[in-house]
XYZ file of C-alpha atoms in Angstrom:
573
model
C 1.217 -2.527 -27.501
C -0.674 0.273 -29.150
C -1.801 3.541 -27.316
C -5.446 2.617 -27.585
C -4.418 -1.109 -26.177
C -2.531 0.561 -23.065
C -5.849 3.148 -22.576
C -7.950 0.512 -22.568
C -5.547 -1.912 -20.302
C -5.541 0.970 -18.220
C -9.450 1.349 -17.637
C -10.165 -2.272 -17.319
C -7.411 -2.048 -14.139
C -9.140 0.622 -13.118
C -13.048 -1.012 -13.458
C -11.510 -3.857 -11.794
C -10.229 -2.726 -8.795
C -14.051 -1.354 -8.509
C -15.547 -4.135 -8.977
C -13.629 -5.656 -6.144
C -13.044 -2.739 -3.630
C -15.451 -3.255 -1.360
C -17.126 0.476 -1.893
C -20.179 2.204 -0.760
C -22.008 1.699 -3.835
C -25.668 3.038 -2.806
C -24.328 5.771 -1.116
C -22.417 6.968 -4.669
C -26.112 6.078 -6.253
C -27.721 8.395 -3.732
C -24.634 10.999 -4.693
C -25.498 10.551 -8.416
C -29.237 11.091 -8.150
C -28.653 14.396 -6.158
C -26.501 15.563 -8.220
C -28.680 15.038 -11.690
C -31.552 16.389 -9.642
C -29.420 19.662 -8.539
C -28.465 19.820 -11.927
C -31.841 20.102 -13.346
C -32.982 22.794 -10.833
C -29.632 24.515 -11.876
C -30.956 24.499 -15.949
C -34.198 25.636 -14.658
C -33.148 28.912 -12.937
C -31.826 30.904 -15.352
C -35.344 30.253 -16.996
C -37.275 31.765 -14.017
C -34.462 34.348 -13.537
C -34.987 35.367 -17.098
C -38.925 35.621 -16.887
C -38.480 38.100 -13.621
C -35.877 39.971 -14.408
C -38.035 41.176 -18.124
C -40.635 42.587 -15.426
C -42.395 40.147 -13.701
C -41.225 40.715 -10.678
C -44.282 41.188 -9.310
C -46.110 38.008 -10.415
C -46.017 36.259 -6.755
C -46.222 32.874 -8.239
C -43.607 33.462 -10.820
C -41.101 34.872 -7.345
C -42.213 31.876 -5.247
C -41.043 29.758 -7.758
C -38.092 31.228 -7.981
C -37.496 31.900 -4.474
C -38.497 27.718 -3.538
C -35.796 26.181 -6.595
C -32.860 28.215 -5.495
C -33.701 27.278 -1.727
C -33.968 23.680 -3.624
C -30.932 24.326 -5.027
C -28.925 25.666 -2.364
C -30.284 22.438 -0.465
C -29.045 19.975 -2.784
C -25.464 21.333 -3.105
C -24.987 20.908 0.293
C -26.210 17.658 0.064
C -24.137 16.806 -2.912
C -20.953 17.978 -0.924
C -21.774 15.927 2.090
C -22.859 13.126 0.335
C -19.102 13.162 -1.683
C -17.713 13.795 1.250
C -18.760 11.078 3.549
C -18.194 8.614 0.452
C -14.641 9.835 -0.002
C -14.156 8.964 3.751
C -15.729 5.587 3.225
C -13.939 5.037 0.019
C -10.530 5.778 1.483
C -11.304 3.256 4.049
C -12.489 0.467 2.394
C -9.885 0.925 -0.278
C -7.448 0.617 3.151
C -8.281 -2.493 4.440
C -8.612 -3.964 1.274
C -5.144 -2.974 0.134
C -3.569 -3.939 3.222
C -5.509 -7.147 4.015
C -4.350 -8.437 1.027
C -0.734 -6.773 1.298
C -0.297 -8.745 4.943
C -0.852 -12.018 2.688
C 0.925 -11.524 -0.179
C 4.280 -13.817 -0.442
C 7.471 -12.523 0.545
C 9.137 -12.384 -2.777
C 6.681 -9.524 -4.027
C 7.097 -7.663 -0.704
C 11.179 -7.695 -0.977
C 10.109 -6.524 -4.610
C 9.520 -3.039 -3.559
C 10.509 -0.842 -0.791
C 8.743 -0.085 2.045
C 8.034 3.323 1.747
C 6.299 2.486 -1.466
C 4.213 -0.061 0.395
C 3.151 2.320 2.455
C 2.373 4.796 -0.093
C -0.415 2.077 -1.642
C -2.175 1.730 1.563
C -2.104 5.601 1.980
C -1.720 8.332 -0.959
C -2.439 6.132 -3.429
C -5.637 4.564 -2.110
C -6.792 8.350 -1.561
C -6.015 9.681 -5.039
C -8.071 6.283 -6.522
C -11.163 7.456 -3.753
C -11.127 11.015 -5.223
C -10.382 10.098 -8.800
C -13.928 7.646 -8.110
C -15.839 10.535 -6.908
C -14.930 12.668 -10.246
C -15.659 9.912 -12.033
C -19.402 9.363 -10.787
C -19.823 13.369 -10.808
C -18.843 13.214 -14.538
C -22.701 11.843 -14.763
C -24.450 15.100 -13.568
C -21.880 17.437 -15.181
C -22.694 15.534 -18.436
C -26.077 15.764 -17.672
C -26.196 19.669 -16.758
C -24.402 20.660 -20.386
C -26.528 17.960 -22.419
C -30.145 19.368 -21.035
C -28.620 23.454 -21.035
C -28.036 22.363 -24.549
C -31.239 21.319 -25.039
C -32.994 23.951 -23.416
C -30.764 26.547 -25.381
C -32.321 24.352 -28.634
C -36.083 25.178 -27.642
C -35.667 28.781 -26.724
C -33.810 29.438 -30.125
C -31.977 27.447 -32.778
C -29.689 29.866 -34.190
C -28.265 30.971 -30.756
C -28.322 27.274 -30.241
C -25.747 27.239 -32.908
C -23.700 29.828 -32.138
C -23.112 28.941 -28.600
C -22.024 25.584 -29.937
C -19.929 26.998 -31.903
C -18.150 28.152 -28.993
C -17.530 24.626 -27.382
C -14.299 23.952 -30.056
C -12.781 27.018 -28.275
C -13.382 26.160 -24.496
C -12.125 22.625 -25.346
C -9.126 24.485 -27.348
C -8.217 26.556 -24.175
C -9.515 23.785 -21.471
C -7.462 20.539 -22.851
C -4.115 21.836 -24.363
C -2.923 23.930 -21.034
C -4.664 20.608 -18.575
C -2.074 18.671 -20.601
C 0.828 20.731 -19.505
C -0.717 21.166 -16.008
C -1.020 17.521 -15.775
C 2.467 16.541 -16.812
C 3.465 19.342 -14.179
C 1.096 17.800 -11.237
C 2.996 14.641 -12.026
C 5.946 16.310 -11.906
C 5.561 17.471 -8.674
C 4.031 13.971 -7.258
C 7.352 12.388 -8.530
C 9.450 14.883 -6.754
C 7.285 14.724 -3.556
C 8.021 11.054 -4.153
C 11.974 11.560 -3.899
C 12.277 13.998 -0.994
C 9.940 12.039 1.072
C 12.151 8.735 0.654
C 15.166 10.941 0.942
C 13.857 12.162 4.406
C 12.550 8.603 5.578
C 16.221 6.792 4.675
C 18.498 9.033 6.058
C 16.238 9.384 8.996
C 16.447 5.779 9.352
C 20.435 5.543 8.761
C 21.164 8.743 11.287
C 23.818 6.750 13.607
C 25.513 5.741 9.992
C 25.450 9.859 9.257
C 26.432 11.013 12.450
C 29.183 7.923 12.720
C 30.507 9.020 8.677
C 30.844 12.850 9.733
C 28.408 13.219 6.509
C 26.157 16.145 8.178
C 27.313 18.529 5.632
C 26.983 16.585 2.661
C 23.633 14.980 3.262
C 22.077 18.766 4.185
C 23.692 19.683 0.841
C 22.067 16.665 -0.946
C 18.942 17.318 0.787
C 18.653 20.977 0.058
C 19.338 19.599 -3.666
C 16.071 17.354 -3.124
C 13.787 20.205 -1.805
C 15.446 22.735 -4.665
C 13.922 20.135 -7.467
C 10.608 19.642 -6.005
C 10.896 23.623 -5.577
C 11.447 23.738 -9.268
C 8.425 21.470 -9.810
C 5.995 23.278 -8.098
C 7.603 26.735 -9.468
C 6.767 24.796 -12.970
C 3.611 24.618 -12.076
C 2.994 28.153 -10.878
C 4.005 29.621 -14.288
C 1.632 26.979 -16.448
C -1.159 28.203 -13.889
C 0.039 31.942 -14.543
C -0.057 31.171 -18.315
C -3.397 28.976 -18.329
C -5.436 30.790 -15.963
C -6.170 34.045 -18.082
C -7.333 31.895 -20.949
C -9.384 29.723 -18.924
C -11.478 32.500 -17.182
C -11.457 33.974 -20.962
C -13.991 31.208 -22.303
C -16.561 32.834 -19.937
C -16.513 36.548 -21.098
C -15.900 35.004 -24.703
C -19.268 33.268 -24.458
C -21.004 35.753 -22.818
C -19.966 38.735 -25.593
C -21.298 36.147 -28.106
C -24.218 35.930 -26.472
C -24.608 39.835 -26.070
C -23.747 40.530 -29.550
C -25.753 38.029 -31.894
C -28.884 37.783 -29.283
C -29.057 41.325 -29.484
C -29.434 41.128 -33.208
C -31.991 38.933 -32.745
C -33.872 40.450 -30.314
C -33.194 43.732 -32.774
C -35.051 41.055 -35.570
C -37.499 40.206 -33.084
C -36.331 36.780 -33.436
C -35.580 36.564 -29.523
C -37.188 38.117 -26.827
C -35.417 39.800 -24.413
C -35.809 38.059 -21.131
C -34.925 34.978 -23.029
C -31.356 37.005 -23.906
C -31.056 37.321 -20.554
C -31.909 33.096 -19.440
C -29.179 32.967 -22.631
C -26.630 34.980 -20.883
C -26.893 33.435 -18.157
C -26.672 29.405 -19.627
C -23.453 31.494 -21.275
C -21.797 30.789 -17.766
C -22.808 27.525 -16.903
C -21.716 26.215 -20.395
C -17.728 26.974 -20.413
C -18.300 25.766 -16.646
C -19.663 22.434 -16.893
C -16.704 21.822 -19.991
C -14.036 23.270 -17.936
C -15.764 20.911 -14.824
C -15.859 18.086 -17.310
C -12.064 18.044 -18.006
C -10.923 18.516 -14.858
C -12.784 15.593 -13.476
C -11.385 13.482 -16.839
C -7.607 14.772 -15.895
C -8.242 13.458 -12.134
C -9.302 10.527 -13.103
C -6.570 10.225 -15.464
C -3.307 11.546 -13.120
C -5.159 8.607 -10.606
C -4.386 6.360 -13.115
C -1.240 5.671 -11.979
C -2.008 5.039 -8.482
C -4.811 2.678 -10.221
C -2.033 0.791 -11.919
C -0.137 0.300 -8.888
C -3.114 -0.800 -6.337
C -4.214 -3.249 -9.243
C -0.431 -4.345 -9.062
C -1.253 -6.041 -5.587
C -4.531 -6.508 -6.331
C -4.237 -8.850 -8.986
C -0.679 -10.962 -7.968
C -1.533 -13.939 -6.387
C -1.615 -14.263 -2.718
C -0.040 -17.031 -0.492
C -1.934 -20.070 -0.580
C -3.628 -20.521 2.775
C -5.949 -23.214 2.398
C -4.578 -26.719 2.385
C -5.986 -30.183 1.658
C -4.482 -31.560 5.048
C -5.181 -30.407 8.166
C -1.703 -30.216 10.036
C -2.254 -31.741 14.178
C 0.427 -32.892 15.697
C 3.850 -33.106 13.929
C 4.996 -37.336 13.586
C 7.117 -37.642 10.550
C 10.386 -36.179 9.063
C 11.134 -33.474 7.129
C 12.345 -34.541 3.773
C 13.790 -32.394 1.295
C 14.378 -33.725 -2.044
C 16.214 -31.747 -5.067
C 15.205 -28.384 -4.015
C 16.308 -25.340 -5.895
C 15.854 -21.754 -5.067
C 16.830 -18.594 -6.522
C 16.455 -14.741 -5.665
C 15.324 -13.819 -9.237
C 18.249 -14.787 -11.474
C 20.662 -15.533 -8.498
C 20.787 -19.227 -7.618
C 20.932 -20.075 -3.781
C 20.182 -23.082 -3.565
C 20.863 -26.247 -5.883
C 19.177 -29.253 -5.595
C 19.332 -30.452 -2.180
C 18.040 -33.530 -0.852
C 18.176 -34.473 3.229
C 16.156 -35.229 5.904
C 15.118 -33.254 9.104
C 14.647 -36.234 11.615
C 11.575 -35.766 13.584
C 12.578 -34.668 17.542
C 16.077 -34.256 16.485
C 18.341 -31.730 16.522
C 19.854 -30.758 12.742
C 22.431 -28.232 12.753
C 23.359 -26.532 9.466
C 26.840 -25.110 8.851
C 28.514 -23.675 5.904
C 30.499 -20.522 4.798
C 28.508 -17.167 4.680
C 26.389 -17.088 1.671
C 25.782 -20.601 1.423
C 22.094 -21.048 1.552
C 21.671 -21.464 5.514
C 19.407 -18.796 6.165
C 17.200 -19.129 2.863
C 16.451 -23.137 4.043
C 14.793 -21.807 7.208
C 12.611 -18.960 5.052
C 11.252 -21.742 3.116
C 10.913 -23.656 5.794
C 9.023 -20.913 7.141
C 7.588 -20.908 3.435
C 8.564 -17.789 3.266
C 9.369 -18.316 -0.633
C 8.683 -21.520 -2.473
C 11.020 -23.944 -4.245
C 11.846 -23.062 -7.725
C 11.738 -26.985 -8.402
C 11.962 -29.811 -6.241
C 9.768 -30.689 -3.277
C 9.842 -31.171 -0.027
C 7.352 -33.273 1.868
C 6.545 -33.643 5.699
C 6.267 -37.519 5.510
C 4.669 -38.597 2.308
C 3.041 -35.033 2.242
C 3.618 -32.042 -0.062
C 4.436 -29.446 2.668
C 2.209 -26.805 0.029
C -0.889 -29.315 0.930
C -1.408 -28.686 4.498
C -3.039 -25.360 5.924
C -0.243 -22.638 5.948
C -1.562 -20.841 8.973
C -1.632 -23.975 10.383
C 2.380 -24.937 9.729
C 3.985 -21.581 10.836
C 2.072 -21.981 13.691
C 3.729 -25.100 14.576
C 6.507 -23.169 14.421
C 8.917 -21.037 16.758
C 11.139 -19.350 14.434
C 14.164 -16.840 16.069
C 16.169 -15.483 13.540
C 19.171 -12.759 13.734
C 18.214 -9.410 14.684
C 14.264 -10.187 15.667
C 11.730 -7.612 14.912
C 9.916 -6.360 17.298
C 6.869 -3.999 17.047
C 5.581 -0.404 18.811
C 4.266 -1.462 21.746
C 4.852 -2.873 25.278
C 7.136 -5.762 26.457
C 4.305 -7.421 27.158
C 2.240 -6.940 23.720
C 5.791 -8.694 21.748
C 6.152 -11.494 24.263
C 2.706 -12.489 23.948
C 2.431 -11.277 19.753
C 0.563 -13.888 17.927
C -0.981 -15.871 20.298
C -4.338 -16.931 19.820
C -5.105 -18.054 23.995
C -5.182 -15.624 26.984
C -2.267 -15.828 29.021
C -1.159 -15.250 32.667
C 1.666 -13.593 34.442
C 2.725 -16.525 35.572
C 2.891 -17.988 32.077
C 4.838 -14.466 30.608
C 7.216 -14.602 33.991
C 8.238 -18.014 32.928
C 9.033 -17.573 29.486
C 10.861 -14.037 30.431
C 13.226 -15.960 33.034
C 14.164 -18.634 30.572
C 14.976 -16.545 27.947
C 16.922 -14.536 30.712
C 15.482 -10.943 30.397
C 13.460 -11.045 33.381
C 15.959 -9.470 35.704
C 15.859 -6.454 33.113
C 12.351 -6.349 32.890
C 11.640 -6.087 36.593
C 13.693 -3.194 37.195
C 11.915 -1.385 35.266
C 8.769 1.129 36.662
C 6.720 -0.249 34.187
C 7.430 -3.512 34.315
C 6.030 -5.567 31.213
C 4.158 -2.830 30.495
C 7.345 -0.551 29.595
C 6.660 0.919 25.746
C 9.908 -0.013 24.149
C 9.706 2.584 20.912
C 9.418 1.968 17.184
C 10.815 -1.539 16.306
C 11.945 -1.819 19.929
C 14.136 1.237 19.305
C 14.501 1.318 23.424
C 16.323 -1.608 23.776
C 19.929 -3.202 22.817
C 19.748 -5.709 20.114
C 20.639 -8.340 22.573
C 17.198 -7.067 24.865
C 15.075 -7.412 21.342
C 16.826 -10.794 20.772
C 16.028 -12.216 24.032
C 12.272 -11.057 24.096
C 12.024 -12.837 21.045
C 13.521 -15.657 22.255
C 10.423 -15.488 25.427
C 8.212 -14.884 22.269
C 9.181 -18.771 20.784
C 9.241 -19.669 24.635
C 5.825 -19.332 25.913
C 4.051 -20.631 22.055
C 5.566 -23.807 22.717
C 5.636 -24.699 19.053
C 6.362 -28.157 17.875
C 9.298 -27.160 15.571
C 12.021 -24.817 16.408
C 13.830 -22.866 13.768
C 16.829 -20.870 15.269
C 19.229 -18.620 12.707
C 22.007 -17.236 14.842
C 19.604 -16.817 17.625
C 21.999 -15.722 20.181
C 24.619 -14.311 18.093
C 23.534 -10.703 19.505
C 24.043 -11.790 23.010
C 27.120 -11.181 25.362
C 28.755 -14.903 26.229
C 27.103 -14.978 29.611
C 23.964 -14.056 28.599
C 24.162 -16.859 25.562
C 25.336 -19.082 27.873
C 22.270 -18.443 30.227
C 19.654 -18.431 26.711
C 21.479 -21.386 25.315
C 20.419 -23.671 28.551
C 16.869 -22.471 27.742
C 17.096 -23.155 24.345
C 18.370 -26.625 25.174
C 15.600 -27.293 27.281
C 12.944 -26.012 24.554
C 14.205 -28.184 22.080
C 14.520 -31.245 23.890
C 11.694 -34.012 21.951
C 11.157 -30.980 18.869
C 12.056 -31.338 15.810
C 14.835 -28.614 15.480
C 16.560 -26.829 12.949
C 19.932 -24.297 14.416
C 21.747 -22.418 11.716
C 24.536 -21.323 14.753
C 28.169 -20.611 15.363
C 28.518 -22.057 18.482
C 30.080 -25.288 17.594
C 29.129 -26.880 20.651
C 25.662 -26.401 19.261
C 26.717 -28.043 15.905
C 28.235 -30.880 17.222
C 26.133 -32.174 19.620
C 23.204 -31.933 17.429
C 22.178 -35.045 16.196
C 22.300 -34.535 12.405
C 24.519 -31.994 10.637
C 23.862 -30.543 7.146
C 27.298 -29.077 5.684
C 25.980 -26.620 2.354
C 28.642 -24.778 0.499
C 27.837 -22.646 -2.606
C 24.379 -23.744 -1.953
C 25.021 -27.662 -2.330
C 25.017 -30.224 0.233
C 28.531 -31.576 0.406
C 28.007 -34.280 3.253
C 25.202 -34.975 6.169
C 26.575 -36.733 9.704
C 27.223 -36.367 12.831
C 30.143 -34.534 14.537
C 32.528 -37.433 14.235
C 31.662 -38.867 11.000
C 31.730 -35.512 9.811
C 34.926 -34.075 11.422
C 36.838 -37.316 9.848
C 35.571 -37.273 6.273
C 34.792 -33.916 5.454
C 37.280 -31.387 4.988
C 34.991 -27.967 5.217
C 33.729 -28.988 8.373
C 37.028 -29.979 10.187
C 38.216 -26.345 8.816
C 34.941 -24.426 10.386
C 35.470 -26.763 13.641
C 39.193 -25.907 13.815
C 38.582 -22.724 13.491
C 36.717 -22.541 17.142
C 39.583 -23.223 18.642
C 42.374 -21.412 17.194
């Protein structure tokens, strides 16, 4: 793809995500009409400032004017900074939820895709740099209106200083655009490293107990200094191109103003220019150089956004989870049937083309060696992902046809090592429920997934904050409010993945009675290593190397198939 291909790829992303950003549109109108208004009362001071300061100072109309367009144009500045302010706030927010309502639906193979801390950086830094990068791009308007109409003005006063002060445009541009390249490069520079030592921080951060448990201290301070010494080295970078640059920027001005001084006073000399117009001249000397140097900086924000455009547009434009279905899903009366499904993880094949059935209100266990597939037939269960081929069908109906809110709310899915979220025991027990509940009703589901006993000795109760990710608790306390979670939803499918693997054996003991109980007349689906699980469920599923190599029950299965007599044996001895 060519250059001018990628540019223009790049602006259509950005247009796009415009167009559907929800974004306060009148309010950036309003911004945009102040501005060319402020503009024009900027052009027309030097004018007035010319005619007073050749001697008519004391022509009261002449002062009043004056006096009333600066007030004017002190006015409208502020107004121009409030109004970009307040749409930069709405910007960044509207760019938010947008960004993150369709983050929270987009399909779990796209979210694996990247890590979180660049998830979060779409939502936040990047949605702000796009906001900002929007205002420059509306205030490119009045800053290409204030240099067109000084332009003009500097036309009707005088053609040949008209002339010369164009002349002096190559040269601002010259000193303006070459050193913004370098400066940008280094600004990106710097975001990139900012980039590093922020994920740096956040993983080992995350990973301390791994650290601490490794005796790495020493080395990770030594890797981290490493990461702050680069993005040091960026922002030193950037220091010395400012250091460089700077100088020759702020020369554009006193190069346009000697210009100025020197051929208008040859003019006025000729009589060719009068000299209170030399001065309005001088003074448009200023706002020239100015408005260019305002022009490309506003282009190079636009342009280092670019990248944060490219990413936002990245969500923006993948294709969500389908929601909507052509069936509205009531109450669950027909099997499960899965027939030659295949699923990969990119180019890594899981599973291959496996056909059973789920019995409705029976039990099906699923057993096989680790890595097998067990875990990945519950996420699409879940439709989590979706089949690379085959289908499955509840009944005689494409699961992908009925309403997908609808399904996984039918469901009570515990896998190993439940999340939890920031919050209270109460606010995870009760997460995703669309009714009020009681006490009662949270009481129940806390003594039957046996963490009630805990809960109440606590001073606050349900009501006890249990830290980031339920940080505050032992994995099997998170496990066994998840398990009261699935509890009190009462779903009409149960998927369980090693639910009480994280559990002491009393306390699975105690959970597994509960879990019996739940699942008695659901349809239920245990990936488990209890074996007295597996066997008395009432239809096995034996996967190895993502295959099915036989379906049963315990006896048929423990007779005929040699994988599962091994795993069974293996219980016992």
């Amino acid at each position: 793809m060519s250059n001018t291909a990628v540019r223009e790829q790049e602006w259509g992303k950005f247009i796009k995500l415009l167009l559907k950003s929800k974004l306060p549109w009148k309010w950036y109108m309003m911004t945009v009409i102040a501005g060319i208004i402020m503009s024009t009362a900027i052009v027309k001071l030097p004018q007035l400032a010319g005619q007073v300061m050749q001697g008519q100072i004391f022509d009261k109309q002449l002062v009043t004017q004056f006096i009333v367009l600066t007030v004017v144009t002190t006015l409208l500045k502020a107004a121009v900074n409030i109004f970009t302010s307040w749409v930069n706030l709405n910007t960044d927010r509207n760019l938010e939820k947008s960004i993150w309502k369709k983050l929270i639906r987009m399909p779990m193979k796209f979210i694996n895709s990247l890590n979180p801390s660049s998830l979060t950086s779409r939502v936040t830094s990047d949605a702000i740099s796009v906001s900002q990068a929007l205002s420059q791009f509306f205030a490119l308007f009045y800053v290409t209106y204030t240099l067109v109409l000084t332009l003009i003005t500097i036309y009707g006063m005088n053609s040949k200083m008209f002339i010369a002060m164009f002349a002096i445009i190559p040269w601002v541009l010259l000193v303006t655009i070459l050193p913004g390249r370098f400066m940008f490069r280094a600004q990106n520079k710097i975001q990139s490293r900012y980039s590093e030592f922020t994920n740096f921080v956040s993983e080992r951060l995350a990973n301390l107990r791994l650290i601490k448990s490794a005796s790495s201290e020493k080395h990770e301070v030594q890797k981290g200094f490493a990461t702050a010494e680069d993005q040091y080295k960026s922002e030193l970078y950037l220091a010395k191109v400012n250091l460089i640059v700077q100088p020759f920027i702020f020369s554009t001005q006193g190069v346009c103003m000697a210009i100025t001084l020197i051929y208008g006073g040859v003019l006025v000399n000729r009589n060719e220019l009068e000299m209170g117009q030399l001065i309005t001249l001088v003074i448009y000397s200023q706002v020239i150089p100015a408005m260019i140097s305002q022009y490309i900086l506003c282009y190079q924000e636009i342009k280092r956004a670019q990248g944060a455009t490219n990413k936002i547009s990245e969500i923006m434009e993948s294709d969500s989870e389908k929601v909507e279905g052509k069936i509205s899903f009531a109450l669950p009366d027909d099997d499960i049937v899965f027939n030659k499904v295949s699923f990969s993880y990119g180019r890594e094949n899981v599973l291959s083309d496996l056909s059973f059935v789920i019995p409705k209100g029976k039990v099906t266990a699923i057993i096989g060696p680790s890595g097998s597939g067990k875990s990945t037939i519950l996420n699409i269960l879940e439709r989590f992902y979706e089949p690379k081929s085959g289908k499955i069908t509840f009944g005689n109906v494409p699961v992908e046809d009925i309403h997908l809110d609808e399904w996984r709310s039918a469901i009570g899915y515990v896998p190993q090592n439940s999340p939890l979220l920031s919050g209270s025991i109460w606010d995870n027990i009760v997460y995703g429920l669309d009714r009020e509940v009681n006490e009662e009703e949270v009481i129940r589901a806390a003594e039957q997934a046996n963490i009630y006993e805990y809960i109440k000795k606590l001073p606050a109760g349900f009501h006890t904050k249990i830290g980031e990710l339920g940080s505050k608790l032992s994995g099997g306390q998170k496990q066994r409010i998840a398990i009261a979670r699935t509890i009190i939803t009462n779903p009409d499918y149960l998927l369980l993945d090693e639910a009480t693997c994280s559990l002491d054996p009393q306390n699975e003991h105690e959970v597994q009675k509960a879990l019996n109980n739940l699942m008695q007349g659901r349809t239920t689906v245990v990936v488990a290593h209890n074996i007295k699980t597996i066997a008395n469920a009432d239809n096995i599923i034996v996967l190895d190397q993502g295959k099915v190599t036989a379906t049963g029950k315990h006896d048929q299965l423990y007779t005929e198939n040699s994988l599962y007599r091994k795993y069974f044996d293996l219980q016992f001895h």
